[in-house]
CSV table of C-alpha atoms in Angstrom, one decimal:
chain,number,residue,atom,x,y,z
Q,23,UNK,CA,183.2,160.7,-18.4
Q,24,UNK,CA,186.5,158.9,-18.0
Q,25,UNK,CA,187.1,158.2,-14.3
Q,26,UNK,CA,189.9,156.7,-12.3
Q,27,UNK,CA,188.8,155.1,-9.0
Q,28,UNK,CA,191.2,154.6,-6.1
Q,29,UNK,CA,190.3,152.5,-3.1
Q,30,UNK,CA,190.8,149.3,-1.2
Q,31,UNK,CA,189.8,146.1,-3.0
Q,32,UNK,CA,189.7,143.9,0.1
Q,33,UNK,CA,188.4,144.5,3.6
Q,34,UNK,CA,191.1,146.4,5.5
Q,35,UNK,CA,193.4,145.4,2.7
Q,36,UNK,CA,193.3,141.7,3.6
Q,37,UNK,CA,192.2,139.3,0.8
Q,38,UNK,CA,191.3,136.7,3.4
Q,39,UNK,CA,188.5,139.0,4.6
Q,40,UNK,CA,186.8,139.3,1.2
Q,41,UNK,CA,185.9,142.4,-0.8
Q,42,UNK,CA,185.9,145.7,1.0
Q,43,UNK,CA,182.7,147.8,1.6
Q,44,UNK,CA,183.9,150.4,-0.8
Q,45,UNK,CA,184.7,147.9,-3.6
Q,46,UNK,CA,181.2,146.4,-3.3
Q,47,UNK,CA,179.3,149.7,-3.0
Q,48,UNK,CA,181.4,152.4,-4.6
Q,49,UNK,CA,183.4,150.7,-7.4
Q,50,UNK,CA,180.6,148.3,-8.4
Q,51,UNK,CA,178.1,151.2,-8.5
Q,52,UNK,CA,180.4,153.3,-10.7
Q,53,UNK,CA,180.7,150.3,-13.1
Q,54,UNK,CA,176.9,150.5,-13.7
Q,55,UNK,CA,176.5,154.3,-14.3
Q,56,UNK,CA,175.6,154.8,-17.9
Q,57,UNK,CA,177.4,158.1,-18.6
Q,58,UNK,CA,180.8,156.7,-17.3
Q,59,UNK,CA,182.5,155.8,-20.6
Q,60,UNK,CA,185.7,154.4,-19.0
Q,61,UNK,CA,186.4,153.4,-15.4
Q,62,UNK,CA,189.9,152.5,-14.4
Q,63,UNK,CA,190.7,151.1,-11.0
Q,64,UNK,CA,193.7,151.4,-8.7
Q,65,UNK,CA,193.3,148.8,-5.9
Q,66,UNK,CA,195.4,150.6,-3.3
Q,67,UNK,CA,195.9,147.5,-1.1
Q,68,UNK,CA,197.1,145.2,-3.9
Q,69,UNK,CA,199.5,147.8,-5.4
Q,70,UNK,CA,201.1,148.5,-2.0
Q,71,UNK,CA,201.3,144.9,-1.1
Q,72,UNK,CA,203.0,144.0,-4.4
Q,73,UNK,CA,205.2,147.1,-5.0
Q,74,UNK,CA,205.0,149.6,-2.1
Q,75,UNK,CA,203.7,153.1,-1.5
Q,76,UNK,CA,206.2,154.9,-3.7
Q,77,UNK,CA,205.2,152.8,-6.6
Q,78,UNK,CA,201.5,153.5,-5.9
Q,79,UNK,CA,202.1,157.2,-6.1
Q,80,UNK,CA,204.1,156.9,-9.3
Q,81,UNK,CA,201.5,154.7,-10.8
Q,82,UNK,CA,198.7,157.3,-10.1
Q,83,UNK,CA,200.6,160.2,-11.7
Q,84,UNK,CA,201.6,158.1,-14.7
Q,85,UNK,CA,198.1,157.0,-15.3
Q,86,UNK,CA,196.7,160.5,-14.9
Q,87,UNK,CA,199.2,161.9,-17.4
Q,88,UNK,CA,198.5,159.2,-19.9
Q,89,UNK,CA,194.7,158.8,-19.7
Q,90,UNK,CA,193.7,162.5,-19.1
Q,91,UNK,CA,190.8,161.6,-16.8
Q,92,UNK,CA,187.8,163.8,-16.3
Q,93,UNK,CA,187.8,162.9,-12.6
Q,94,UNK,CA,189.8,160.9,-10.1
Q,95,UNK,CA,187.7,159.5,-7.2
Q,96,UNK,CA,189.3,158.5,-3.9
Q,97,UNK,CA,187.8,156.5,-1.1
Q,98,UNK,CA,190.2,157.4,1.7
Q,99,UNK,CA,191.6,154.7,4.0
Q,100,UNK,CA,194.8,156.0,5.6
Q,101,UNK,CA,197.4,158.2,4.0
Q,102,UNK,CA,198.6,156.1,1.1
Q,103,UNK,CA,198.9,159.0,-1.3
Q,104,UNK,CA,201.5,161.7,-0.6
Q,105,UNK,CA,200.5,165.4,-0.4
Q,106,UNK,CA,202.9,166.2,-3.3
Q,107,UNK,CA,201.1,163.6,-5.4
Q,108,UNK,CA,197.7,165.1,-4.8
Q,109,UNK,CA,198.9,168.6,-5.3
Q,110,UNK,CA,200.4,167.6,-8.7
Q,111,UNK,CA,197.2,166.1,-9.8
Q,112,UNK,CA,195.2,169.2,-8.8
Q,113,UNK,CA,197.6,172.0,-9.7
Q,114,UNK,CA,199.8,170.7,-12.5
Q,115,UNK,CA,197.5,168.3,-14.3
Q,116,UNK,CA,194.3,170.2,-13.4
Q,117,UNK,CA,192.4,166.9,-13.0
Q,118,UNK,CA,189.4,167.3,-10.7
Q,119,UNK,CA,189.7,165.0,-7.6
Q,120,UNK,CA,187.0,163.9,-5.2
Q,121,UNK,CA,187.8,162.3,-1.9
Q,122,UNK,CA,185.2,160.5,0.2
Q,123,UNK,CA,186.0,160.7,3.9
Q,124,UNK,CA,184.1,158.1,5.9
Q,125,UNK,CA,185.5,158.7,9.3
Q,126,UNK,CA,185.4,162.5,10.1
Q,127,UNK,CA,183.9,161.8,13.5
Q,128,UNK,CA,187.3,160.6,14.6
Q,129,UNK,CA,189.8,161.5,11.7
Q,130,UNK,CA,189.2,165.2,11.3
Q,131,UNK,CA,191.9,166.2,13.8
Q,132,UNK,CA,194.7,164.0,12.4
Q,133,UNK,CA,193.8,163.8,8.7
Q,134,UNK,CA,191.0,165.9,7.2
Q,135,UNK,CA,192.1,169.3,8.6
Q,136,UNK,CA,195.5,168.8,7.0
Q,137,UNK,CA,194.6,167.1,3.8
Q,138,UNK,CA,191.1,168.2,2.7
Q,139,UNK,CA,192.5,171.1,0.7
Q,140,UNK,CA,194.6,168.8,-1.4
Q,141,UNK,CA,191.5,167.6,-3.3
Q,142,UNK,CA,189.2,169.5,-5.5
Q,143,UNK,CA,186.1,168.3,-3.6
Q,144,UNK,CA,186.2,166.7,-0.1
Q,145,UNK,CA,183.1,164.7,0.9
Q,146,UNK,CA,182.1,164.2,4.5
Q,147,UNK,CA,179.2,162.1,5.9
Q,148,UNK,CA,179.5,163.8,9.3
Q,149,UNK,CA,177.3,166.9,9.4
Q,150,UNK,CA,178.8,167.9,12.8
Q,151,UNK,CA,182.2,168.3,11.1
Q,152,UNK,CA,181.1,171.1,8.8
Q,153,UNK,CA,181.6,173.7,11.5
Q,154,UNK,CA,185.1,172.4,12.1
Q,155,UNK,CA,185.9,172.9,8.4
Q,156,UNK,CA,184.6,176.5,8.5
Q,157,UNK,CA,186.6,177.2,11.6
Q,158,UNK,CA,189.8,176.0,9.8
Q,159,UNK,CA,188.9,178.0,6.7
Q,160,UNK,CA,188.5,174.9,4.5
Q,161,UNK,CA,185.8,175.6,2.0
Q,162,UNK,CA,186.0,172.8,-0.7
Q,163,UNK,CA,183.9,170.4,1.5
Q,164,UNK,CA,180.5,169.1,0.8
Q,165,UNK,CA,178.1,166.9,2.8
Q,166,UNK,CA,176.9,163.7,1.4
Q,167,UNK,CA,175.7,160.5,3.0
Q,168,UNK,CA,175.8,156.7,2.9
Q,169,UNK,CA,173.3,155.1,0.6
Q,170,UNK,CA,172.3,151.8,-1.0
Q,171,UNK,CA,173.8,150.0,-3.9
Q,172,UNK,CA,170.4,149.3,-5.5
Q,173,UNK,CA,172.0,147.1,-8.2
Q,174,UNK,CA,172.6,144.5,-5.5
Q,175,UNK,CA,169.1,144.8,-3.9
Q,176,UNK,CA,167.2,142.4,-6.1
Q,177,UNK,CA,163.5,142.1,-6.0
Q,178,UNK,CA,161.5,142.6,-2.8
Q,179,UNK,CA,161.0,138.9,-2.0
Q,180,UNK,CA,161.6,137.5,1.5
Q,181,UNK,CA,160.9,134.4,3.5
Q,182,UNK,CA,161.2,136.0,7.0
Q,183,UNK,CA,162.7,132.8,8.4
Q,184,UNK,CA,164.7,134.8,11.0
Q,185,UNK,CA,163.2,136.7,13.9
Q,186,UNK,CA,165.7,139.4,15.0
Q,187,UNK,CA,169.1,139.8,13.5
Q,188,UNK,CA,172.1,142.0,14.0
Q,189,UNK,CA,175.0,142.3,11.5
Q,190,UNK,CA,178.0,144.3,12.8
Q,191,UNK,CA,181.3,144.1,14.7
Q,192,UNK,CA,181.3,143.1,18.4
Q,193,UNK,CA,182.9,146.0,20.2
Q,194,UNK,CA,182.3,148.4,23.0
Q,195,UNK,CA,179.0,147.7,24.8
Q,196,UNK,CA,177.3,145.9,21.9
Q,197,UNK,CA,177.9,142.4,23.3
Q,198,UNK,CA,176.5,143.4,26.7
Q,199,UNK,CA,173.5,145.2,25.2
Q,200,UNK,CA,172.6,142.3,23.0
Q,201,UNK,CA,173.0,139.8,25.8
Q,202,UNK,CA,170.7,142.0,27.9
Q,203,UNK,CA,168.1,142.1,25.1
Q,204,UNK,CA,168.1,138.3,24.9
Q,205,UNK,CA,167.9,137.7,28.6
Q,206,UNK,CA,165.5,140.4,29.6
Q,207,UNK,CA,163.0,139.9,26.8
Q,208,UNK,CA,163.5,136.2,25.9
Q,209,UNK,CA,164.3,137.2,22.3
Q,210,UNK,CA,165.9,134.9,19.8
Q,211,UNK,CA,168.6,137.3,18.3
Q,212,UNK,CA,171.1,136.1,15.7
Q,213,UNK,CA,174.4,138.0,15.3
Q,214,UNK,CA,177.0,138.0,12.5
Q,215,UNK,CA,180.2,140.0,12.2
Q,216,UNK,CA,183.8,140.1,13.6
Q,217,UNK,CA,183.8,138.9,17.2
Q,218,UNK,CA,180.5,136.9,17.0
Q,219,UNK,CA,180.6,133.1,16.9
Q,220,UNK,CA,178.8,133.0,13.5
Q,221,UNK,CA,181.5,135.2,12.0
Q,222,UNK,CA,181.4,137.6,9.1
Q,223,UNK,CA,179.1,137.5,6.1
Q,224,UNK,CA,179.9,138.4,2.5
Q,225,UNK,CA,177.8,141.1,0.9
Q,226,UNK,CA,175.3,138.7,-0.7
Q,227,UNK,CA,174.8,136.8,2.6
Q,228,UNK,CA,174.4,140.0,4.5
Q,229,UNK,CA,171.7,141.3,2.2
Q,230,UNK,CA,169.9,138.0,2.5
Q,231,UNK,CA,169.9,138.2,6.3
Q,232,UNK,CA,168.4,141.7,6.0
Q,233,UNK,CA,165.6,140.5,3.6
Q,234,UNK,CA,164.8,137.4,5.6
Q,235,UNK,CA,164.7,138.9,9.1
Q,236,UNK,CA,161.5,140.1,10.7
Q,237,UNK,CA,163.5,142.8,12.5
Q,238,UNK,CA,167.0,144.1,11.8
Q,239,UNK,CA,168.7,145.7,14.7
Q,240,UNK,CA,171.2,148.6,14.3
Q,241,UNK,CA,173.4,150.6,16.7
Q,242,UNK,CA,174.6,154.1,15.8
Q,243,UNK,CA,177.1,154.7,18.5
Q,244,UNK,CA,180.7,155.1,17.2
Q,245,UNK,CA,183.5,153.2,18.9
Q,246,UNK,CA,186.1,155.3,20.7
Q,247,UNK,CA,187.5,152.7,23.0
Q,248,UNK,CA,190.0,153.7,25.6
Q,249,UNK,CA,192.5,150.9,26.3
Q,250,UNK,CA,196.2,150.2,26.2
Q,251,UNK,CA,196.1,149.6,22.4
Q,252,UNK,CA,194.4,152.9,21.5
Q,253,UNK,CA,196.5,154.8,24.1
Q,254,UNK,CA,199.7,153.4,22.4
Q,255,UNK,CA,198.4,154.8,19.0
Q,256,UNK,CA,198.5,158.3,20.5
Q,257,UNK,CA,202.3,158.1,20.6
Q,258,UNK,CA,203.2,155.4,18.0
Q,259,UNK,CA,202.5,154.9,14.4
Q,260,UNK,CA,202.7,151.6,12.6
Q,261,UNK,CA,203.9,151.6,9.0
Q,262,UNK,CA,205.3,148.7,7.0
Q,263,UNK,CA,205.3,146.4,10.1
Q,264,UNK,CA,207.5,149.0,12.0
Q,265,UNK,CA,206.6,151.4,14.7
Q,266,UNK,CA,207.8,155.0,14.8
Q,267,UNK,CA,207.2,157.8,17.3
Q,268,UNK,CA,204.7,160.4,16.3
Q,269,UNK,CA,205.6,164.0,16.2
Q,270,UNK,CA,204.5,166.4,19.0
Q,271,UNK,CA,201.9,167.8,16.7
Q,272,UNK,CA,200.6,164.3,15.8
Q,273,UNK,CA,200.5,163.4,19.5
Q,274,UNK,CA,198.4,166.5,20.3
Q,275,UNK,CA,195.9,165.7,17.6
Q,276,UNK,CA,195.7,162.0,18.7
Q,277,UNK,CA,195.1,163.1,22.3
Q,278,UNK,CA,192.1,165.1,21.1
Q,279,UNK,CA,190.7,162.0,19.3
Q,280,UNK,CA,191.4,159.7,22.3
Q,281,UNK,CA,189.5,162.0,24.7
Q,282,UNK,CA,186.4,162.4,22.4
Q,283,UNK,CA,183.2,161.0,23.8
Q,284,UNK,CA,181.3,158.3,21.9
Q,285,UNK,CA,178.8,159.8,19.5
Q,286,UNK,CA,175.8,158.5,17.6
Q,287,UNK,CA,176.1,158.7,13.8
Q,288,UNK,CA,174.3,157.7,10.7
Q,289,UNK,CA,175.7,154.3,9.5
Q,290,UNK,CA,175.7,152.8,6.1
Q,291,UNK,CA,173.8,149.9,7.6
Q,292,UNK,CA,170.6,152.1,7.8
Q,293,UNK,CA,170.4,152.4,4.0
Q,294,UNK,CA,171.6,148.8,3.3
Q,295,UNK,CA,168.8,147.2,5.4
Q,296,UNK,CA,166.0,149.5,4.1
Q,297,UNK,CA,167.3,149.3,0.5
Q,298,UNK,CA,166.6,145.5,0.3
Q,299,UNK,CA,163.2,145.8,2.0
Q,300,UNK,CA,164.3,144.9,5.5
Q,301,UNK,CA,162.5,146.2,8.6
Q,302,UNK,CA,164.9,148.4,10.6
Q,303,UNK,CA,164.9,149.1,14.3
Q,304,UNK,CA,167.8,151.4,14.9
Q,305,UNK,CA,169.3,153.4,17.7
Q,306,UNK,CA,168.5,157.0,17.2
Q,307,UNK,CA,171.0,159.6,16.1
Q,308,UNK,CA,171.3,163.2,14.9
Q,309,UNK,CA,170.0,164.1,11.5
Q,310,UNK,CA,168.3,160.7,10.8
Q,311,UNK,CA,165.0,162.5,10.3
Q,312,UNK,CA,166.5,164.3,7.3
Q,313,UNK,CA,166.7,161.0,5.4
Q,314,UNK,CA,163.8,159.0,6.7
Q,315,UNK,CA,160.4,159.5,8.3
Q,316,UNK,CA,160.6,158.0,11.7
Q,317,UNK,CA,157.8,155.5,12.6
Q,318,UNK,CA,156.7,155.4,8.9
Q,319,UNK,CA,159.9,154.2,7.2
Q,320,UNK,CA,161.9,152.9,10.1
Q,321,UNK,CA,161.7,152.6,13.9
Q,322,UNK,CA,164.1,154.1,16.4
Q,323,UNK,CA,165.0,153.4,20.1
Q,324,UNK,CA,166.9,155.5,22.7
Q,325,UNK,CA,168.0,152.7,25.0
Q,326,UNK,CA,168.1,148.9,25.3
Q,327,UNK,CA,164.9,148.7,27.4
Q,328,UNK,CA,163.0,150.6,24.7
Q,329,UNK,CA,164.5,148.4,22.0
Q,330,UNK,CA,163.3,145.3,23.8
Q,331,UNK,CA,159.8,146.7,24.1
Q,332,UNK,CA,159.6,147.6,20.4
Q,333,UNK,CA,161.0,144.2,19.3
Q,334,UNK,CA,158.2,142.4,21.2
Q,335,UNK,CA,155.6,144.8,19.8
Q,336,UNK,CA,156.5,144.5,16.2
Q,337,UNK,CA,157.0,140.8,16.3
Q,338,UNK,CA,153.3,140.6,16.9
Q,339,UNK,CA,152.5,143.0,14.1
Q,340,UNK,CA,153.5,141.6,10.7
Q,341,UNK,CA,151.3,144.1,8.8
Q,342,UNK,CA,153.2,147.0,10.3
Q,343,UNK,CA,156.6,145.4,9.6
Q,344,UNK,CA,155.6,144.9,5.9
Q,345,UNK,CA,154.2,148.4,5.6
Q,346,UNK,CA,157.2,150.2,7.2
Q,347,UNK,CA,159.8,148.2,5.3
Q,348,UNK,CA,157.9,148.8,2.0
Q,349,UNK,CA,157.9,152.6,2.6
Q,350,UNK,CA,161.6,152.6,3.5
Q,351,UNK,CA,162.6,150.7,0.4
Q,352,UNK,CA,160.6,153.1,-1.8
Q,353,UNK,CA,162.3,156.1,-0.2
Q,354,UNK,CA,165.8,154.6,-0.6
Q,355,UNK,CA,165.3,153.8,-4.3
Q,356,UNK,CA,163.9,157.3,-4.9
Q,357,UNK,CA,166.4,159.3,-3.0
Q,358,UNK,CA,169.2,157.3,-1.4
Q,359,UNK,CA,171.2,155.2,-3.9
Q,360,UNK,CA,175.0,155.6,-4.4
Q,361,UNK,CA,174.3,156.3,-8.1
Q,362,UNK,CA,172.3,159.4,-7.1
Q,363,UNK,CA,174.9,160.4,-4.6
Q,364,UNK,CA,177.7,160.2,-7.1
Q,365,UNK,CA,175.9,162.0,-9.9
Q,366,UNK,CA,175.2,164.8,-7.5
Q,367,UNK,CA,178.9,165.1,-6.7
Q,368,UNK,CA,179.9,165.0,-10.3
Q,369,UNK,CA,177.6,167.9,-11.1
Q,370,UNK,CA,179.4,169.9,-8.4
Q,371,UNK,CA,182.9,169.4,-9.9
Q,372,UNK,CA,182.7,168.8,-13.6
């Protein structure tokens, strides 16, 4: 296969923040797949920063015409590619296109329901959104899920020099919940990520934390914060450092999103921790049991009180920690790698 991959190279398009999640997990996995003969890369953020959005769309069409790809793979960030560009690829050049949508739990109303049809195959990780697609008569959608880049996992060797760790942004109720865990249970809990004093970790550092922690904590609740900033986004759209007023239709869609309740969802972190042999204690969420056997491959909690009780229990049971983390890693390598996810998608479209 000859494939063109389009996605952000840097985290939120900012080189200062290091490589993006999709660059590390999607692009670098595609680089390793044996039956991909040629893999070209359009780094969306770099192209727009240097030349603008119009140039990005022209570049995509010109490369597609010249190279005659078997497949173009998009990891969707915002709306960098114009509808007419995507229609041209699909209808005029007849090149199969796959789009991975990571945020259907909050972007269905203002992106997916309008743009999913522009691609040959539209991938969602949110099982609850499938009914919405059917209701909107969108049928080129398939369910996939986050996974592990097993090429980065290394061997299953750990020092366990950390007790309890959390890697993730500090937003919503997380800081309060983690502080309560520490105070109520006298737990030594280290935190990394945006908003925490220790700051962010790069991909390698993060995986080392997962390996070397007795317990890795994970939250599954999505963030739907209601404040002045998110309220302003209902009415205003920022593009090229300028704000413009949204259309009435856009405002209606944004109001629906703003009023949504927080939901629990499967996060990529679940597969990243278990994929390197880390022990995972995660907040429960819908459909998790489809991917892991609860209490055998990972441990769940419903509230912070229960999380504290389970942390104290497992810190006294190293054999259980080792057994459960071993089982989880075996499951991930057998069933939940990005290579397996991608090869399944390719079979559906090529």
